[in-house]
Coordinates of C-alpha atoms and ligand atoms in Angstrom, one line a residue:
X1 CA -32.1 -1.8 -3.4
X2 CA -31.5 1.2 -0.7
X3 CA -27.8 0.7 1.1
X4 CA -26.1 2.4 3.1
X5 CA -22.0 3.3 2.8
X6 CA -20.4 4.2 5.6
X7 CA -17.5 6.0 5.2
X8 CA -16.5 8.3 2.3
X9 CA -12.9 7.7 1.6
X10 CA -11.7 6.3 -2.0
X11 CA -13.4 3.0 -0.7
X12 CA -16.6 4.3 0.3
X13 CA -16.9 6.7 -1.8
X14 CA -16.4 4.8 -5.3
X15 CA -18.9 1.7 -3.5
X16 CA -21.3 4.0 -3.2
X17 CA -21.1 6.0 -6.5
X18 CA -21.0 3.0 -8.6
X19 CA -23.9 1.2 -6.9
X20 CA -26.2 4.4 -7.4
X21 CA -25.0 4.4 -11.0
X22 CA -26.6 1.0 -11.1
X23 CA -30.5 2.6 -10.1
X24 CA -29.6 1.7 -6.7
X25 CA -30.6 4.5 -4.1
X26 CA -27.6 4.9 -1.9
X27 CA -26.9 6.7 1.5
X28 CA -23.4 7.7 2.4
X29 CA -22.7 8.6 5.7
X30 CA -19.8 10.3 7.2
X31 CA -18.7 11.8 10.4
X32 CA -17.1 14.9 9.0
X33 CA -19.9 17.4 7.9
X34 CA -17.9 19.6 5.7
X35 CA -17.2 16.8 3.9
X36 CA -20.7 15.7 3.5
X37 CA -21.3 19.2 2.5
X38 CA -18.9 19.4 0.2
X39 CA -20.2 16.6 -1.4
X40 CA -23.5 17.8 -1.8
X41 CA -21.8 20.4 -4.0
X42 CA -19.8 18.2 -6.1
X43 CA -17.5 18.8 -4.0
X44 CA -14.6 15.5 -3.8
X45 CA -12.3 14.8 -1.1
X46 CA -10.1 12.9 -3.5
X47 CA -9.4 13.1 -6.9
X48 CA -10.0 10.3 -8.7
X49 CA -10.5 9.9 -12.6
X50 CA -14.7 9.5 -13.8
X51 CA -15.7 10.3 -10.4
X52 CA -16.9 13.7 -9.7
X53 CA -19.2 12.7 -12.9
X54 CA -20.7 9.8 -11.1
X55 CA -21.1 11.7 -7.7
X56 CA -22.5 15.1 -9.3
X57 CA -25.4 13.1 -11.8
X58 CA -26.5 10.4 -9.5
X59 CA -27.0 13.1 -6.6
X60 CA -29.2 15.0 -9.0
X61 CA -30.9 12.1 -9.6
X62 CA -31.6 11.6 -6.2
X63 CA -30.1 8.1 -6.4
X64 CA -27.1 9.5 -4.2
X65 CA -27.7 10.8 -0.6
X66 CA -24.9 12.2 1.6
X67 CA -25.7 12.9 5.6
X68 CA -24.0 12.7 9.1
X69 CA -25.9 10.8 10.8
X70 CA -26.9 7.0 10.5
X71 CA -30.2 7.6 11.5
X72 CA -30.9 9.6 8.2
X73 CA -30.6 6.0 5.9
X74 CA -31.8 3.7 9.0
X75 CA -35.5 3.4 8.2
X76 CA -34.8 3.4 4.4
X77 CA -32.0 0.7 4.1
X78 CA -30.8 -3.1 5.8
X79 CA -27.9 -3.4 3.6
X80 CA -24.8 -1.7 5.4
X81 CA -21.2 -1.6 3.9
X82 CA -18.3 -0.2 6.3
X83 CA -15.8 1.4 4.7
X84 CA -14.1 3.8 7.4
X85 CA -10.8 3.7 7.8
X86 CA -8.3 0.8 9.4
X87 CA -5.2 3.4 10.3
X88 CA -1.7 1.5 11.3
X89 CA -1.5 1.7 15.0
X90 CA 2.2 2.4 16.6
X91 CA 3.0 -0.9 16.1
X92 CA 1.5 -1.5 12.6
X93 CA -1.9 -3.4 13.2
X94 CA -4.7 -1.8 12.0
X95 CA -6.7 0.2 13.9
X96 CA -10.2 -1.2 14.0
X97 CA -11.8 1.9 16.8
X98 CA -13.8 3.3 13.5
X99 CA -14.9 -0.2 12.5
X100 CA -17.0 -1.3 16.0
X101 CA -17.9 2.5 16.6
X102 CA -19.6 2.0 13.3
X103 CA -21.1 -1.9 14.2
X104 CA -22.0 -0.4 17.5
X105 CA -24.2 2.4 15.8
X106 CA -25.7 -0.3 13.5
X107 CA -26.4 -2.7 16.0
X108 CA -28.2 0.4 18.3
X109 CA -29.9 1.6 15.3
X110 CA -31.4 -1.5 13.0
X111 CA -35.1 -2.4 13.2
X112 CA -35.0 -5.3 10.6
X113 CA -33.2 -7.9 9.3
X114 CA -30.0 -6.7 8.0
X115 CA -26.8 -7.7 6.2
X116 CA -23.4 -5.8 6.7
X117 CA -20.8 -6.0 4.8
X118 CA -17.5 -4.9 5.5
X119 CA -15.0 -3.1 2.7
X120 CA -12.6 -2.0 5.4
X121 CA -8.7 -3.7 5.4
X122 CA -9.5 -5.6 8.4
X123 CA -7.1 -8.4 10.4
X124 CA -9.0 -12.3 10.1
X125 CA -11.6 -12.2 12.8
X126 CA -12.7 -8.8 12.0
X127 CA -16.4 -10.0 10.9
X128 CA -16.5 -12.0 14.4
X129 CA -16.0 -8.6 16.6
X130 CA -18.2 -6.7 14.3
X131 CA -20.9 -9.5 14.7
X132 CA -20.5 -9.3 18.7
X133 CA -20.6 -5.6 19.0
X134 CA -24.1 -5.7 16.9
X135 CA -25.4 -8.4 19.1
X136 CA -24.2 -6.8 22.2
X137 CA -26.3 -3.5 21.0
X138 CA -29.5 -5.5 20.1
X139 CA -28.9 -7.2 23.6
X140 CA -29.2 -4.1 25.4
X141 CA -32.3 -3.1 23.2
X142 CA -34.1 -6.4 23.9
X143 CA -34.5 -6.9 20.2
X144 CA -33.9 -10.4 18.5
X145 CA -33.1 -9.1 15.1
X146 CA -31.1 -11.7 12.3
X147 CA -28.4 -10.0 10.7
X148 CA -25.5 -11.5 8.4
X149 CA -21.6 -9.9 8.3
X150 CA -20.2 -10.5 5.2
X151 CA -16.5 -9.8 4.3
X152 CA -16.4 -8.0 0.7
X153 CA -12.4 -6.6 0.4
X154 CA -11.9 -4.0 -2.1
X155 CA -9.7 -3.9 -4.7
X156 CA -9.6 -0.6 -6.6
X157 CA -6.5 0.7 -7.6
X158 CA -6.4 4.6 -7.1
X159 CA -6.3 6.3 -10.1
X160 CA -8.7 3.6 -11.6
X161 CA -11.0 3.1 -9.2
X162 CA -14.4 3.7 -10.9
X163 CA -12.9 0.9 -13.9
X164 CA -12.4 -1.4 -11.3
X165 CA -15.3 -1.1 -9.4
X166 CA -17.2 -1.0 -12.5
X167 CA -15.0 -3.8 -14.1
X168 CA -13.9 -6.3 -11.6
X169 CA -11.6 -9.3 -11.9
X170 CA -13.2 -10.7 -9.1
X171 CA -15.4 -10.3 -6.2
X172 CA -14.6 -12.1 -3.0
X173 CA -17.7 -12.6 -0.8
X174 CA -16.8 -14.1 2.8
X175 CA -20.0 -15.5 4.2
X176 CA -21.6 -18.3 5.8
X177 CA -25.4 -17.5 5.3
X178 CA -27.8 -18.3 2.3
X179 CA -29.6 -15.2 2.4
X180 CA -26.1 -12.6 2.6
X181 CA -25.3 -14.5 -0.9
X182 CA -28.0 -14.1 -2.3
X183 CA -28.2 -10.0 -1.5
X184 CA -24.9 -10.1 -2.9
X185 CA -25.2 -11.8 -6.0
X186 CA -28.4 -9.4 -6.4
X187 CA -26.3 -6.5 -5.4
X188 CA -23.4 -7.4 -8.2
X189 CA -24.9 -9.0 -11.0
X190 CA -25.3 -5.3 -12.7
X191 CA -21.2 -5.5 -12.9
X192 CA -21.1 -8.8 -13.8
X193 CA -23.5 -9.3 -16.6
X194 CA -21.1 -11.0 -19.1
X195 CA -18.4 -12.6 -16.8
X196 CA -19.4 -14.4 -14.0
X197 CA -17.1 -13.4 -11.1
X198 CA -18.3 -13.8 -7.7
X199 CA -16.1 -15.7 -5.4
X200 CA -18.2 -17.4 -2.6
X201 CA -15.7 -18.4 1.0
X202 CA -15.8 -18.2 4.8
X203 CA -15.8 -14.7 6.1
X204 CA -12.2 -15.5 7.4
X205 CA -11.1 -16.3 4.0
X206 CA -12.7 -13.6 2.3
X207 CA -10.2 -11.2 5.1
X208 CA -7.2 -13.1 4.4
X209 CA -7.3 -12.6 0.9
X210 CA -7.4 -8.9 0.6
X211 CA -4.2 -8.8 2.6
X212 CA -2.4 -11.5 0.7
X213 CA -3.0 -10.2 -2.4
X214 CA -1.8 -7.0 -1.9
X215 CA 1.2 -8.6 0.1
X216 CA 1.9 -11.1 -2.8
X217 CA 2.2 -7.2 -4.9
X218 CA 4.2 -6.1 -2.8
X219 CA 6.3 -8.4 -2.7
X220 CA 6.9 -8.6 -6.5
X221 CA 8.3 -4.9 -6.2
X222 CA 10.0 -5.7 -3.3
X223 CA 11.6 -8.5 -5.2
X224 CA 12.5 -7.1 -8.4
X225 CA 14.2 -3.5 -6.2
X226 CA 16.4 -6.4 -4.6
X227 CA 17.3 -7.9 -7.8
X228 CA 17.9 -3.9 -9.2
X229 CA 20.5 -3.1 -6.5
X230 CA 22.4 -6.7 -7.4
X231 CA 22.2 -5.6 -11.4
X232 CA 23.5 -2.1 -10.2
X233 CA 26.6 -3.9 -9.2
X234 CA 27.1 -6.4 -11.9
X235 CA 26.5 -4.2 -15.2
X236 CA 23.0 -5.5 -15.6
X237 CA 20.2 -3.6 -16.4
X238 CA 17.4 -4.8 -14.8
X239 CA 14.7 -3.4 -17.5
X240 CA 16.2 -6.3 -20.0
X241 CA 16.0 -9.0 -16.8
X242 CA 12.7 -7.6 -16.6
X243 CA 10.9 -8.1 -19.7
X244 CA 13.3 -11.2 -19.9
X245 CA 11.1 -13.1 -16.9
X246 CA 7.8 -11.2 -17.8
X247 CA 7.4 -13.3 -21.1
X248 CA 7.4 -16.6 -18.7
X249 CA 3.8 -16.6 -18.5
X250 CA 4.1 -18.3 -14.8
X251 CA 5.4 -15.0 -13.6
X252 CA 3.9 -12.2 -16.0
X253 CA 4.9 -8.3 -16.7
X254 CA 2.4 -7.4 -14.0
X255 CA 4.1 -5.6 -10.8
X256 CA 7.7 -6.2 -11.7
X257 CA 8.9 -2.8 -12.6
X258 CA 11.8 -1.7 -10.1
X259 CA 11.7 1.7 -8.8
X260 CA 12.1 3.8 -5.7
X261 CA 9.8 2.2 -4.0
X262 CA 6.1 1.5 -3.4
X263 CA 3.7 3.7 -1.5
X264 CA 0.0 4.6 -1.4
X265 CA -2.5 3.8 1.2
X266 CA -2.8 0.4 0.6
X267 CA 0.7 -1.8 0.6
X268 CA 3.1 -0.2 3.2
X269 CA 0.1 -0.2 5.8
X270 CA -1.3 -3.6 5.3
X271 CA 2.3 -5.3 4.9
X272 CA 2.8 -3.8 8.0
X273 CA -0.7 -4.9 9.5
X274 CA 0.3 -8.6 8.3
X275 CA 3.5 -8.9 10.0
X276 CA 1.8 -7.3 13.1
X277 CA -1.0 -10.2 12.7
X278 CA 1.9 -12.9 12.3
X279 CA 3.7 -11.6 15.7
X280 CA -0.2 -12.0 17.7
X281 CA -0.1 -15.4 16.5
X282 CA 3.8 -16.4 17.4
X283 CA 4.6 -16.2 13.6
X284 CA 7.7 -14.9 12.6
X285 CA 7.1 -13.4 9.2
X286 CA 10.6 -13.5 7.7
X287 CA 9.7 -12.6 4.0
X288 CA 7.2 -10.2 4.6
X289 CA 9.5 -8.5 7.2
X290 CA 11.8 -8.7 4.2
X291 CA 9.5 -7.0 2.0
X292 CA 9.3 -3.9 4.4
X293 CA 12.5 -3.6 4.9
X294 CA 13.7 -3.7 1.1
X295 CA 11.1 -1.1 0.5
X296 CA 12.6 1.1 3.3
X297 CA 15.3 1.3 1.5
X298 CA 14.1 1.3 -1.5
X299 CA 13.1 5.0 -0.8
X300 CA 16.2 5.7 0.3
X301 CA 18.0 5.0 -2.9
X302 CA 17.6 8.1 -5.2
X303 CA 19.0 10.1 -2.3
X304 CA 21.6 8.1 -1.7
X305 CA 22.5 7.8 -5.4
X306 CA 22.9 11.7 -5.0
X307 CA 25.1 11.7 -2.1
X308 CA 27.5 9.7 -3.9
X309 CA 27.0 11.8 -7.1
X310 CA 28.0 14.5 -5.1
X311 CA 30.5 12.9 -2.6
X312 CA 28.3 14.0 0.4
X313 CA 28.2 17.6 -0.1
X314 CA 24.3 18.2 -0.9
X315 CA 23.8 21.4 1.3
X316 CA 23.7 24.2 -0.9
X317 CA 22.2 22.8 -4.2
X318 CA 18.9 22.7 -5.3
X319 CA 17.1 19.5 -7.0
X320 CA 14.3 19.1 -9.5
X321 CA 11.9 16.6 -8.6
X322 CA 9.6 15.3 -11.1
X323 CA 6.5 14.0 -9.3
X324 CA 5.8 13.8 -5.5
X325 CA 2.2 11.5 -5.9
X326 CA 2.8 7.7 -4.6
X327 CA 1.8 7.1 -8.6
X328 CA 0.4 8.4 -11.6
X329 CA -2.9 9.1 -12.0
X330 CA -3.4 10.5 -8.4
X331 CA -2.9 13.7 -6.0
X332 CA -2.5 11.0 -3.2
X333 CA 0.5 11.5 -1.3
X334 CA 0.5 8.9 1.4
X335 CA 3.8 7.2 1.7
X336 CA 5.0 8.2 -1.1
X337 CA 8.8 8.0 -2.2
X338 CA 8.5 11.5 -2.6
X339 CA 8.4 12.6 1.2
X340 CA 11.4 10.2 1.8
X341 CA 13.6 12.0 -0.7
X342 CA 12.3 16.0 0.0
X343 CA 12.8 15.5 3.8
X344 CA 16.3 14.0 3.3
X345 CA 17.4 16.4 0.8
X346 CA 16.1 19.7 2.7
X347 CA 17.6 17.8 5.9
X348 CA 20.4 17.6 4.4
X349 CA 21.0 21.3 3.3
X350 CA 19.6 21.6 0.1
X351 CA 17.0 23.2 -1.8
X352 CA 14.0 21.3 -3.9
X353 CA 11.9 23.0 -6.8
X354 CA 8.8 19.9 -7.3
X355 CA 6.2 19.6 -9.6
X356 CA 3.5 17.3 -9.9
X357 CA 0.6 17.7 -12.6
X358 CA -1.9 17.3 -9.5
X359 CA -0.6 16.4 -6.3
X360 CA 0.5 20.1 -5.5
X361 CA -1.9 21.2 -2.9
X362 CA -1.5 17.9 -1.5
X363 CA 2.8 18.3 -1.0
X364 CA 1.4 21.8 0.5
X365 CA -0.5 20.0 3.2
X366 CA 2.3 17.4 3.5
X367 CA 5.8 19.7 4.2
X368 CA 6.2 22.3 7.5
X369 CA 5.1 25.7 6.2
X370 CA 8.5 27.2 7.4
X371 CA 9.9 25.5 4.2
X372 CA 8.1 26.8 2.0
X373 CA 8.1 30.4 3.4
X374 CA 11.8 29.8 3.5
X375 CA 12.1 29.1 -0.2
X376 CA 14.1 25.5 0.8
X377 CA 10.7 24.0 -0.9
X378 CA 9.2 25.7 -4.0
X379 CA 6.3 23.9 -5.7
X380 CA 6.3 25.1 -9.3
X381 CA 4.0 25.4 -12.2
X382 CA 5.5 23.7 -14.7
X383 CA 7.7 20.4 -15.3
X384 CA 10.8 22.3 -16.7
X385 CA 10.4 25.6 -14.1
X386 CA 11.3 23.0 -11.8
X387 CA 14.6 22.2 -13.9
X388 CA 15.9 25.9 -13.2
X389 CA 19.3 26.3 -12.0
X390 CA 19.0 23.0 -10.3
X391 CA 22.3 21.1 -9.8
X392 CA 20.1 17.8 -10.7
X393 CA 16.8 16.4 -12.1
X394 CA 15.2 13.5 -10.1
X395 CA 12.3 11.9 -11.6
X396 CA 10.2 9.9 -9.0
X397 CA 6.5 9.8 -10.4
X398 CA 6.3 8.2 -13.5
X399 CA 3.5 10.6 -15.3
X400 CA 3.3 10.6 -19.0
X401 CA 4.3 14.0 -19.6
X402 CA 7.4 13.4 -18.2
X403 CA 8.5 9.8 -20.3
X404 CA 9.7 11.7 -23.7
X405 CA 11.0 15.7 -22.0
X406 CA 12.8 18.0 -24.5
X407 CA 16.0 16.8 -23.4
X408 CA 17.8 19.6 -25.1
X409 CA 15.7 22.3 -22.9
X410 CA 16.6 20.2 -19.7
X411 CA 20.0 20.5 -20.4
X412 CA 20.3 24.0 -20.9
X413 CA 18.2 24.7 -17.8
X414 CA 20.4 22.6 -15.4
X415 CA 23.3 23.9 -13.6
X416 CA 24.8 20.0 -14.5
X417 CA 23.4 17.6 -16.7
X418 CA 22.3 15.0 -14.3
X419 CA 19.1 12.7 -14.2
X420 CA 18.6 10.3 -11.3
X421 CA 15.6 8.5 -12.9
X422 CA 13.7 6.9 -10.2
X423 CA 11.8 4.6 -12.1
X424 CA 13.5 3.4 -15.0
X425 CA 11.5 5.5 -17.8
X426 CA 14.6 6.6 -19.9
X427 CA 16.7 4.7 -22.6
X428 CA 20.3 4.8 -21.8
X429 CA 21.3 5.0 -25.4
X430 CA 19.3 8.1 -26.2
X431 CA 20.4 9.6 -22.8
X432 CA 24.2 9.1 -23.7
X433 CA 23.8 10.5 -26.9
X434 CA 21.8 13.5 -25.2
X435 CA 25.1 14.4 -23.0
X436 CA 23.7 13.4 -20.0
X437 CA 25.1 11.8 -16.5
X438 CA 22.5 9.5 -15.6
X439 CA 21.5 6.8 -12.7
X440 CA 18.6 4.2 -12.7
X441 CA 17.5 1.7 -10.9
X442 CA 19.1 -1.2 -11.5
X443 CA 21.2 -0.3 -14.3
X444 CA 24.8 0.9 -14.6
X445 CA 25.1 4.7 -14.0
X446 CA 26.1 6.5 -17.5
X447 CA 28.9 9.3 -17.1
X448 CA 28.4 12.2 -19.6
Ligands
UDX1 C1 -3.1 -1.2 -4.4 C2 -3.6 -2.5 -5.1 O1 -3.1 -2.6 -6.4 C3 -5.1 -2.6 -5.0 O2 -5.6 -3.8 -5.6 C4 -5.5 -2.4 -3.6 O3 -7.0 -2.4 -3.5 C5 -5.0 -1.2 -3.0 O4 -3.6 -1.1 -3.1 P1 -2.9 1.3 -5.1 O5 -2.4 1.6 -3.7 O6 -3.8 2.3 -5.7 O7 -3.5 -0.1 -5.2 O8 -1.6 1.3 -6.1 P2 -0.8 0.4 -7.1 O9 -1.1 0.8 -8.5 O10 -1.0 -1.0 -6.7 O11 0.7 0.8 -6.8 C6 1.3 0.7 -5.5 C7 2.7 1.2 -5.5 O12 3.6 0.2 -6.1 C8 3.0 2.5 -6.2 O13 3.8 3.3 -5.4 C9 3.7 2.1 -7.4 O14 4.6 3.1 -7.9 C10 4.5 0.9 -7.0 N1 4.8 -0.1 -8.0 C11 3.8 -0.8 -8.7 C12 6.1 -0.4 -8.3 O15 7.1 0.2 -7.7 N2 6.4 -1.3 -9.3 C13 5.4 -2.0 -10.0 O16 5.8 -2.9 -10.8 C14 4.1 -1.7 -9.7

């Protein structure tokens, strides 16, 4: 088959690796030409485990095209994904400009029979505006073309993308005509030769589901960070409730750790594009208005546990953070507790040393540059250069290297020995017998 990605951000990008890697010749299209160029080189905007691999071979192999324009994969291609950005808008609701600019360019473009399918995050009725503005192009060219939209949600997880794409649990399809399921089942079968895993449903189903799964996620966390700050005040630590409701197979160990809070690209913004949906349609969306507003303060928590460490006098001391990436695995900064914590703390007077094992040139991007060339922001090299002369260690990112630290080295290095451990990766035993003051979430703080 010869298809065409549009759009080549984590979603685009992974669609369009993965189906190359499949014999597929694939055209990704994007509006930014340095990133095209770029990625001609080998060149990624993202970082994201297996893929540079799959991007540099499958280019050489001329199974992997990357151009500007449209017009490049037009006479070569009739299957279409959209995968450009849905951006939260002032009030939350995604921002669909990219996704009709793109319909409108297919629907002025096509000279056959075509199917598009549509990756984007977009709000139910998405597939209806993208069909309209594709008619509304072939209207104006006099052409009576059939074409299918089809809904196809994504659900990589960053960090793991290529696995998932490679290895889904499932694959909705939202579409009403014979001849979009079958260039989908054709288009799949190479990742689903052992497991049959294609979910047939109407295009409007197939929309709703990408946002409710990841709202149902959300929610979990949300859930188990509102249950931590209850524990906090009742002597309960929450890792014991934890793997004490995991083992009930009806709710799982999936998604319940408490932390600082969730970020990424994916939850805050489409929680927020739900509830926006819920208000259009005179909904009021009590729980997942509840879910945001737990997680707002989720992020808040690690600083706050400081203030009260430190009975409001932060201005002056300087913190370790351990980790400024939304999650292991990734240099993606995008909502990430991180930011929350920096911009209160430096705010607030004091000083931050941060390291992250990849996400540094991204916090370099993400902080005013009068911070850094005022030294109230170092990023250093190393996980215990950060630990210097710092009043306090907060862990935010759980990467490995930071799950078993030379405890004795951190506590010769701090100026007190305090650990505000963001999400939960410590023992409290061993951390009492360490010397060490210590807050979680959800647990009782430890006084050394
Ligand atoms: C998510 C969905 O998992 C994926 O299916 C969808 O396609 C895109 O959004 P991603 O944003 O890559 O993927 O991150 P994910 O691994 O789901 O984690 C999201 C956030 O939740 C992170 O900040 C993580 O630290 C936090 N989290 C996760 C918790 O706080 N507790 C948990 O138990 C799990």
């Amino acid at each position: 088959m010869d298809i065409t990605v549009i759009g080549t951000g984590y979603v685009g990008l992974v669609t369009g690796a993965c189906i190359a890697e499949m014999g597929n010749t694939v055209y990704c299209v994007d509006t930014d030409p340095k990133k095209i160029e770029n990625l001609k080189k080998g060149i990624l905007p993202i970082y994201e485990p297996e893929l540079d691999t799959l991007v540099t071979e499958n280019h050489a192999a001329d199974r992997l095209h990357f151009t500007t324009t449209l017009k490049d994969s037009i006479e070569h291609s009739n299957v279409f994904f959209i995968a450009v950005g849905t951006p939260p808008g002032e009030d939350g609701s995604a921002d669909l400009q990219y996704v009709v600019e793109v319909a409108r360019q297919i629907g002025s473009l096509i000279t056959r029979p075509s199917v598009v399918i549509n990756k984007s995050t977009v709000p139910v009725g998405t597939a209806d505006l993208v069909q309209a503005t594709i008619s509304e192009q072939l209207k104006q060219r006099g052409l009576d073309l059939s074409f299918d939209v089809v809904s196809n949600p994504e659900f990589l997880k960053e960090g793991s993308a290529v696995n998932d794409f490679m290895h889904p649990d499932r694959i909705i399809v939202g579409t009403e005509s014979e001849n979009a399921r079958q260039v989908m089942t054709e288009l799949y079968a190479p990742f689903i030769r052992n497991r049959p895993r294609m979910m047939f449903m109407g295009v409007r189903d197939a929309e709703m589901t990408k946002y409710a799964a990841n709202a149902m996620l959300a929610t979990k966390i949300s859930f188990m960070n509102e249950i931590a700050g209850l524990c906090e005040r009742l002597d309960v630590d929450i890792e014991h409730v934890r793997l004490g409701i995991g083992s009930d197979q009806r709710i799982g160990y999936h998604f319940i750790y408490a932390g600082c809070g969730y970020g990424g690209s994916c939850f805050p913004k489409d929680v927020k594009a739900l509830i926006s949906i819920a208000h259009q349609n005179d909904y009021e969306p009590k729980l997942l208005q509840a879910v945001e507003d737990r997680n707002a303060v989720q992020k808040q928590s690690l600083y706050n546990k400081l203030m009260t460490h430190f009975d409001g006098e932060l201005s002056g001391k300087t913190f370790a953070v351990w980790g400024l990436a939304f999650k292991p695995g990734t240099d993606d900064m995008r909502e990430a507790p991180s930011v929350v914590l920096i911009n209160s703390l430096i705010n607030a007077g004091a000083k931050v040393k941060a390291y992250d094992p990849i996400a540094a040139d991204s916090a370099r991007r993400e902080f005013p540059e009068q911070w850094f060339n005022e030294q109230k922001l170092t990023i250093v090299e190393g996980q215990y250069e950060a630990a210097i002369d710092a009043d306090a260690l907060v862990l935010v990112t759980e990467w490995k290297p930071f799950r078993r630290p030379d405890f004795k080295a951190l506590k010769k290095l701090l100026n007190h020995p305090l650990i505000v451990d963001g999400r939960n990766q410590y023992d409290p035993v061993q951390i009492k017998r360490e010397g060490f003051t210590y807050y979680g979430i959800g647990r009782m703080p430890i006084n050394a």
